[in-house]
Amino acid sequence: GGIITQTPKFLIGQEGQKLTLKCQQNFNHDTMYWYRQDSGKGLRLIYYSITENDLQKGDLSEGYDASREKKSSFSLTVTSAQKNEMAVFLCASTGRANTGQLYFGEGSKLTVL
Amino acid sequence: AQKVTQTQTSISVMEKTTVTMDCVYETQDSSYFLFWYKQTASGEIVFLIRQDSYKKENATVGHYSLNFQKPKSSIGLIITATQIEDSAVYFCAMRGATSSGQKLVFGQGTILKVYL
């Protein structure tokens, strides 16, 4: 088995601040994802990456940057934190042979003051 | 563009009964994969079951089964003999097999409450 680790679990920042979330997986999966979940809502895709150094925009990419410098890690940067984007950010991964079944991390909760 | 819609916000059922949760999807891909995930109260999200669009048989895993109606772009989740621990949020998701690559989108979720 493997695990997806997201850090930090809780992130508090000031409005306008640049904030970074990190995700590590030891499944040796090719594809990784970042989703945003607002309280009581569904998951919206921000960015995904099908291999090292690849980046694909999701439906909610504006205001975010991502980086996949290694196969095992995928980071997400909030370029200028806003109060209306307080949410839980979820990282997930899937292997090439696995037709889309995702494995999720525990989430990182962002609070903007 | 891909889109997944779950119109049922919340469902309450008595324990040991059967419940169906609805999901409709939109895609331009001729081949695609459909999934259901469960999010527990702790926030953990787990995969439940998958339907490949080219398969006519409805997928079944344990007490989860799917009602796949391709002409209606519909993939319902059926839970038989519900248990208290089935109380959770259920998400429908899809991924195209061709043009959209590995992009996987989710619906808004349906809250299921199972009571005694």
mmCIF file of C-alpha atoms in Angstrom:
data_model
loop_
_atom_site.group_PDB
_atom_site.id
_atom_site.type_symbol
_atom_site.label_atom_id
_atom_site.label_comp_id
_atom_site.label_asym_id
_atom_site.label_seq_id
_atom_site.Cartn_x
_atom_site.Cartn_y
_atom_site.Cartn_z
ATOM 1 C CA GLY A 1 0.000 0.000 0.000
ATOM 2 C CA GLY A 2 0.905 3.613 -0.225
ATOM 3 C CA ILE A 3 0.034 6.950 1.250
ATOM 4 C CA ILE A 4 -0.528 10.524 0.208
ATOM 5 C CA THR A 5 0.778 13.128 2.617
ATOM 6 C CA GLN A 6 -0.361 16.730 2.471
ATOM 7 C CA THR A 7 1.420 19.509 4.329
ATOM 8 C CA PRO A 8 0.514 21.569 6.139
ATOM 9 C CA LYS A 9 -2.754 20.167 7.427
ATOM 10 C CA PHE A 10 -3.853 23.669 8.462
ATOM 11 C CA LEU A 11 -2.662 26.834 6.766
ATOM 12 C CA ILE A 12 -3.513 30.322 7.966
ATOM 13 C CA GLY A 13 -2.587 33.316 5.893
ATOM 14 C CA GLN A 14 -3.311 36.972 5.373
ATOM 15 C CA GLU A 15 -5.365 38.313 2.511
ATOM 16 C CA GLY A 16 -3.096 38.929 -0.472
ATOM 17 C CA GLN A 17 -0.437 36.544 0.759
ATOM 18 C CA LYS A 18 1.171 33.876 -1.404
ATOM 19 C CA LEU A 19 0.661 30.448 0.161
ATOM 20 C CA THR A 20 1.925 27.015 -0.840
ATOM 21 C CA LEU A 21 0.524 23.563 -0.184
ATOM 22 C CA LYS A 22 2.582 20.426 -0.703
ATOM 23 C CA CYS A 23 1.628 16.859 -1.554
ATOM 24 C CA GLN A 24 3.778 13.722 -1.561
ATOM 25 C CA GLN A 25 2.777 10.220 -2.695
ATOM 26 C CA ASN A 26 4.672 6.950 -2.458
ATOM 27 C CA PHE A 27 2.402 4.940 -4.762
ATOM 28 C CA ASN A 28 4.718 5.717 -7.700
ATOM 29 C CA HIS A 29 1.621 7.063 -9.458
ATOM 30 C CA ASP A 30 1.951 9.026 -12.676
ATOM 31 C CA THR A 31 -0.979 11.393 -12.328
ATOM 32 C CA MET A 32 -1.641 13.777 -9.472
ATOM 33 C CA TYR A 33 -4.490 16.206 -8.813
ATOM 34 C CA TRP A 34 -5.396 19.211 -6.702
ATOM 35 C CA TYR A 35 -9.046 19.768 -5.843
ATOM 36 C CA ARG A 36 -10.723 22.466 -3.811
ATOM 37 C CA GLN A 37 -13.702 21.648 -1.594
ATOM 38 C CA ASP A 38 -15.693 24.513 -0.120
ATOM 39 C CA SER A 39 -17.681 23.781 3.011
ATOM 40 C CA GLY A 40 -20.602 21.469 2.198
ATOM 41 C CA LYS A 41 -19.790 21.469 -1.509
ATOM 42 C CA GLY A 42 -18.315 19.201 -4.147
ATOM 43 C CA LEU A 43 -14.756 18.881 -5.409
ATOM 44 C CA ARG A 44 -13.561 21.301 -8.063
ATOM 45 C CA LEU A 45 -10.455 20.535 -10.079
ATOM 46 C CA ILE A 46 -7.719 23.166 -9.883
ATOM 47 C CA TYR A 47 -4.727 21.538 -11.566
ATOM 48 C CA TYR A 48 -3.578 18.087 -12.511
ATOM 49 C CA SER A 49 -0.329 16.614 -13.801
ATOM 50 C CA ILE A 50 0.076 13.414 -15.826
ATOM 51 C CA THR A 51 3.818 13.143 -15.330
ATOM 52 C CA GLU A 52 6.844 14.951 -13.913
ATOM 53 C CA ASN A 53 7.034 18.574 -15.144
ATOM 54 C CA ASP A 54 3.595 18.371 -16.765
ATOM 55 C CA LEU A 55 0.790 20.727 -15.724
ATOM 56 C CA GLN A 56 -2.830 20.760 -16.894
ATOM 57 C CA LYS A 57 -5.378 23.386 -15.872
ATOM 58 C CA GLY A 58 -8.628 22.334 -14.327
ATOM 59 C CA ASP A 59 -11.845 24.322 -14.132
ATOM 60 C CA LEU A 60 -10.669 26.490 -11.219
ATOM 61 C CA SER A 61 -7.037 27.275 -12.066
ATOM 62 C CA GLU A 62 -7.248 31.076 -12.001
ATOM 63 C CA GLY A 63 -5.483 32.416 -8.932
ATOM 64 C CA TYR A 64 -3.391 29.281 -8.510
ATOM 65 C CA ASP A 65 -0.030 27.963 -9.721
ATOM 66 C CA ALA A 66 1.198 24.394 -9.527
ATOM 67 C CA SER A 67 4.515 22.616 -9.765
ATOM 68 C CA ARG A 68 5.459 18.976 -10.415
ATOM 69 C CA GLU A 69 9.243 18.844 -10.174
ATOM 70 C CA LYS A 70 9.321 15.210 -9.094
ATOM 71 C CA LYS A 71 7.041 12.287 -9.855
ATOM 72 C CA SER A 72 6.277 11.870 -6.165
ATOM 73 C CA SER A 73 5.386 15.459 -5.358
ATOM 74 C CA PHE A 74 2.895 18.065 -6.513
ATOM 75 C CA SER A 75 2.633 21.505 -4.973
ATOM 76 C CA LEU A 76 -0.080 24.125 -5.244
ATOM 77 C CA THR A 77 0.410 27.856 -4.707
ATOM 78 C CA VAL A 78 -2.353 30.315 -3.964
ATOM 79 C CA THR A 79 -0.915 33.376 -5.654
ATOM 80 C CA SER A 80 -2.885 35.970 -3.652
ATOM 81 C CA ALA A 81 -5.083 34.556 -0.915
ATOM 82 C CA GLN A 82 -8.627 35.871 -0.740
ATOM 83 C CA LYS A 83 -11.164 35.479 2.037
ATOM 84 C CA ASN A 84 -13.656 33.824 -0.300
ATOM 85 C CA GLU A 85 -11.309 30.956 -1.016
ATOM 86 C CA MET A 86 -11.166 29.496 2.449
ATOM 87 C CA ALA A 87 -11.633 25.802 1.764
ATOM 88 C CA VAL A 88 -10.123 22.358 2.091
ATOM 89 C CA PHE A 89 -7.609 21.507 -0.611
ATOM 90 C CA LEU A 90 -7.365 17.857 -1.519
ATOM 91 C CA CYS A 91 -4.492 16.147 -3.284
ATOM 92 C CA ALA A 92 -5.039 12.852 -5.096
ATOM 93 C CA SER A 93 -3.126 10.488 -7.335
ATOM 94 C CA THR A 94 -3.744 7.624 -9.738
ATOM 95 C CA GLY A 95 -1.531 5.176 -11.573
ATOM 96 C CA ARG A 96 -1.394 4.693 -15.330
ATOM 97 C CA ALA A 97 -2.764 1.192 -15.149
ATOM 98 C CA ASN A 98 -5.570 2.268 -12.894
ATOM 99 C CA THR A 99 -8.388 3.651 -14.981
ATOM 100 C CA GLY A 100 -9.034 6.658 -12.819
ATOM 101 C CA GLN A 101 -9.474 5.358 -9.293
ATOM 102 C CA LEU A 102 -8.105 8.135 -7.129
ATOM 103 C CA TYR A 103 -6.351 7.884 -3.794
ATOM 104 C CA PHE A 104 -6.787 10.998 -1.684
ATOM 105 C CA GLY A 105 -4.761 12.749 0.952
ATOM 106 C CA GLU A 106 -6.376 13.947 4.174
ATOM 107 C CA GLY A 107 -6.697 17.510 2.980
ATOM 108 C CA SER A 108 -5.254 20.898 3.884
ATOM 109 C CA LYS A 109 -7.582 23.479 5.362
ATOM 110 C CA LEU A 110 -6.897 27.046 4.322
ATOM 111 C CA THR A 111 -8.030 29.978 6.454
ATOM 112 C CA VAL A 112 -7.541 33.531 5.226
ATOM 113 C CA LEU A 113 -7.621 36.331 7.803
ATOM 114 C CA ALA B 1 -16.410 19.964 -21.747
ATOM 115 C CA GLN B 2 -17.091 17.408 -19.063
ATOM 116 C CA LYS B 3 -19.784 17.973 -16.497
ATOM 117 C CA VAL B 4 -21.260 15.848 -13.727
ATOM 118 C CA THR B 5 -24.534 16.755 -12.011
ATOM 119 C CA GLN B 6 -26.056 15.332 -8.851
ATOM 120 C CA THR B 7 -29.408 16.960 -8.207
ATOM 121 C CA GLN B 8 -30.250 15.269 -4.905
ATOM 122 C CA THR B 9 -28.776 17.349 -2.121
ATOM 123 C CA SER B 10 -29.745 15.059 0.740
ATOM 124 C CA ILE B 11 -31.524 11.717 1.220
ATOM 125 C CA SER B 12 -32.674 10.080 4.450
ATOM 126 C CA VAL B 13 -33.488 6.372 4.611
ATOM 127 C CA MET B 14 -34.232 3.807 7.247
ATOM 128 C CA GLU B 15 -31.587 1.221 7.981
ATOM 129 C CA LYS B 16 -31.731 -2.013 5.935
ATOM 130 C CA THR B 17 -33.601 -0.389 3.060
ATOM 131 C CA THR B 18 -32.371 0.272 -0.478
ATOM 132 C CA VAL B 19 -31.444 3.733 -1.704
ATOM 133 C CA THR B 20 -30.652 5.076 -5.169
ATOM 134 C CA MET B 21 -28.603 8.203 -5.788
ATOM 135 C CA ASP B 22 -28.805 9.901 -9.165
ATOM 136 C CA CYS B 23 -26.054 11.272 -11.378
ATOM 137 C CA VAL B 24 -26.074 12.561 -14.932
ATOM 138 C CA TYR B 25 -23.021 13.499 -16.942
ATOM 139 C CA GLU B 26 -21.948 15.285 -20.099
ATOM 140 C CA THR B 27 -18.942 14.434 -22.212
ATOM 141 C CA GLN B 28 -17.790 14.570 -25.797
ATOM 142 C CA ASP B 29 -15.668 11.460 -25.373
ATOM 143 C CA SER B 30 -16.984 8.263 -26.948
ATOM 144 C CA SER B 31 -15.304 6.233 -24.258
ATOM 145 C CA TYR B 32 -15.200 7.201 -20.608
ATOM 146 C CA PHE B 33 -15.136 5.983 -17.029
ATOM 147 C CA LEU B 34 -17.660 6.728 -14.300
ATOM 148 C CA PHE B 35 -16.979 6.490 -10.574
ATOM 149 C CA TRP B 36 -18.625 6.821 -7.225
ATOM 150 C CA TYR B 37 -16.725 7.969 -4.154
ATOM 151 C CA LYS B 38 -17.745 8.231 -0.516
ATOM 152 C CA GLN B 39 -16.667 10.996 1.881
ATOM 153 C CA THR B 40 -17.063 10.119 5.547
ATOM 154 C CA ALA B 41 -17.646 12.530 8.395
ATOM 155 C CA SER B 42 -13.905 12.605 9.056
ATOM 156 C CA GLY B 43 -13.337 13.942 5.544
ATOM 157 C CA GLU B 44 -11.760 10.781 4.191
ATOM 158 C CA ILE B 45 -12.644 10.098 0.543
ATOM 159 C CA VAL B 46 -12.671 6.518 -0.682
ATOM 160 C CA PHE B 47 -13.377 4.936 -4.040
ATOM 161 C CA LEU B 48 -16.451 2.707 -4.161
ATOM 162 C CA ILE B 49 -17.203 1.469 -7.666
ATOM 163 C CA ARG B 50 -16.485 2.114 -11.350
ATOM 164 C CA GLN B 51 -18.378 1.699 -14.631
ATOM 165 C CA ASP B 52 -16.588 1.609 -17.977
ATOM 166 C CA SER B 53 -18.736 3.150 -20.703
ATOM 167 C CA TYR B 54 -18.141 0.302 -23.158
ATOM 168 C CA LYS B 55 -19.474 -2.306 -20.752
ATOM 169 C CA LYS B 56 -23.183 -3.116 -20.874
ATOM 170 C CA GLU B 57 -23.261 -4.938 -17.564
ATOM 171 C CA ASN B 58 -23.864 -2.833 -14.500
ATOM 172 C CA ALA B 59 -20.964 -2.943 -12.056
ATOM 173 C CA THR B 60 -21.499 -4.451 -8.607
ATOM 174 C CA VAL B 61 -19.213 -4.406 -5.577
ATOM 175 C CA GLY B 62 -20.533 -5.729 -2.296
ATOM 176 C CA HIS B 63 -23.763 -3.931 -1.474
ATOM 177 C CA TYR B 64 -23.055 -1.221 -4.044
ATOM 178 C CA SER B 65 -24.329 -1.516 -7.610
ATOM 179 C CA LEU B 66 -24.776 0.829 -10.523
ATOM 180 C CA ASN B 67 -27.673 1.568 -12.833
ATOM 181 C CA PHE B 68 -25.929 2.635 -16.030
ATOM 182 C CA GLN B 69 -28.257 4.121 -18.646
ATOM 183 C CA LYS B 70 -25.970 5.257 -21.418
ATOM 184 C CA PRO B 71 -28.660 6.784 -23.697
ATOM 185 C CA LYS B 72 -29.698 9.001 -20.785
ATOM 186 C CA SER B 73 -26.088 9.760 -19.715
ATOM 187 C CA SER B 74 -27.057 8.521 -16.293
ATOM 188 C CA ILE B 75 -25.180 6.508 -13.682
ATOM 189 C CA GLY B 76 -27.135 5.865 -10.509
ATOM 190 C CA LEU B 77 -25.634 4.342 -7.369
ATOM 191 C CA ILE B 78 -27.753 1.751 -5.566
ATOM 192 C CA ILE B 79 -26.985 0.764 -2.003
ATOM 193 C CA THR B 80 -28.885 -2.263 -0.752
ATOM 194 C CA ALA B 81 -29.401 -3.192 2.896
ATOM 195 C CA THR B 82 -28.161 0.181 4.073
ATOM 196 C CA GLN B 83 -26.315 0.446 7.375
ATOM 197 C CA ILE B 84 -25.779 3.341 9.730
ATOM 198 C CA GLU B 85 -22.150 3.515 8.630
ATOM 199 C CA ASP B 86 -23.265 4.211 5.063
ATOM 200 C CA SER B 87 -24.156 7.721 6.234
ATOM 201 C CA ALA B 88 -21.783 9.939 4.284
ATOM 202 C CA VAL B 89 -21.536 12.209 1.255
ATOM 203 C CA TYR B 90 -21.483 10.381 -2.071
ATOM 204 C CA PHE B 91 -19.811 11.855 -5.135
ATOM 205 C CA CYS B 92 -20.196 10.823 -8.736
ATOM 206 C CA ALA B 93 -17.204 11.450 -11.019
ATOM 207 C CA MET B 94 -16.118 10.869 -14.572
ATOM 208 C CA ARG B 95 -13.010 10.745 -16.694
ATOM 209 C CA GLY B 96 -12.787 10.664 -20.467
ATOM 210 C CA ALA B 97 -10.685 7.999 -22.134
ATOM 211 C CA THR B 98 -9.639 10.121 -25.095
ATOM 212 C CA SER B 99 -9.440 13.870 -25.598
ATOM 213 C CA SER B 100 -9.715 14.936 -21.972
ATOM 214 C CA GLY B 101 -6.962 12.588 -20.880
ATOM 215 C CA GLN B 102 -6.681 12.180 -17.142
ATOM 216 C CA LYS B 103 -9.016 15.042 -16.233
ATOM 217 C CA LEU B 104 -11.412 13.738 -13.602
ATOM 218 C CA VAL B 105 -14.396 15.862 -12.560
ATOM 219 C CA PHE B 106 -16.822 15.420 -9.690
ATOM 220 C CA GLY B 107 -20.462 16.171 -9.060
ATOM 221 C CA GLN B 108 -21.721 18.291 -6.182
ATOM 222 C CA GLY B 109 -22.372 15.331 -3.894
ATOM 223 C CA THR B 110 -25.415 13.803 -2.206
ATOM 224 C CA ILE B 111 -25.655 13.555 1.578
ATOM 225 C CA LEU B 112 -27.011 10.195 2.710
ATOM 226 C CA LYS B 113 -28.384 9.819 6.215
ATOM 227 C CA VAL B 114 -29.291 6.340 7.409
ATOM 228 C CA TYR B 115 -31.400 6.149 10.576
ATOM 229 C CA LEU B 116 -32.598 3.341 12.826
#
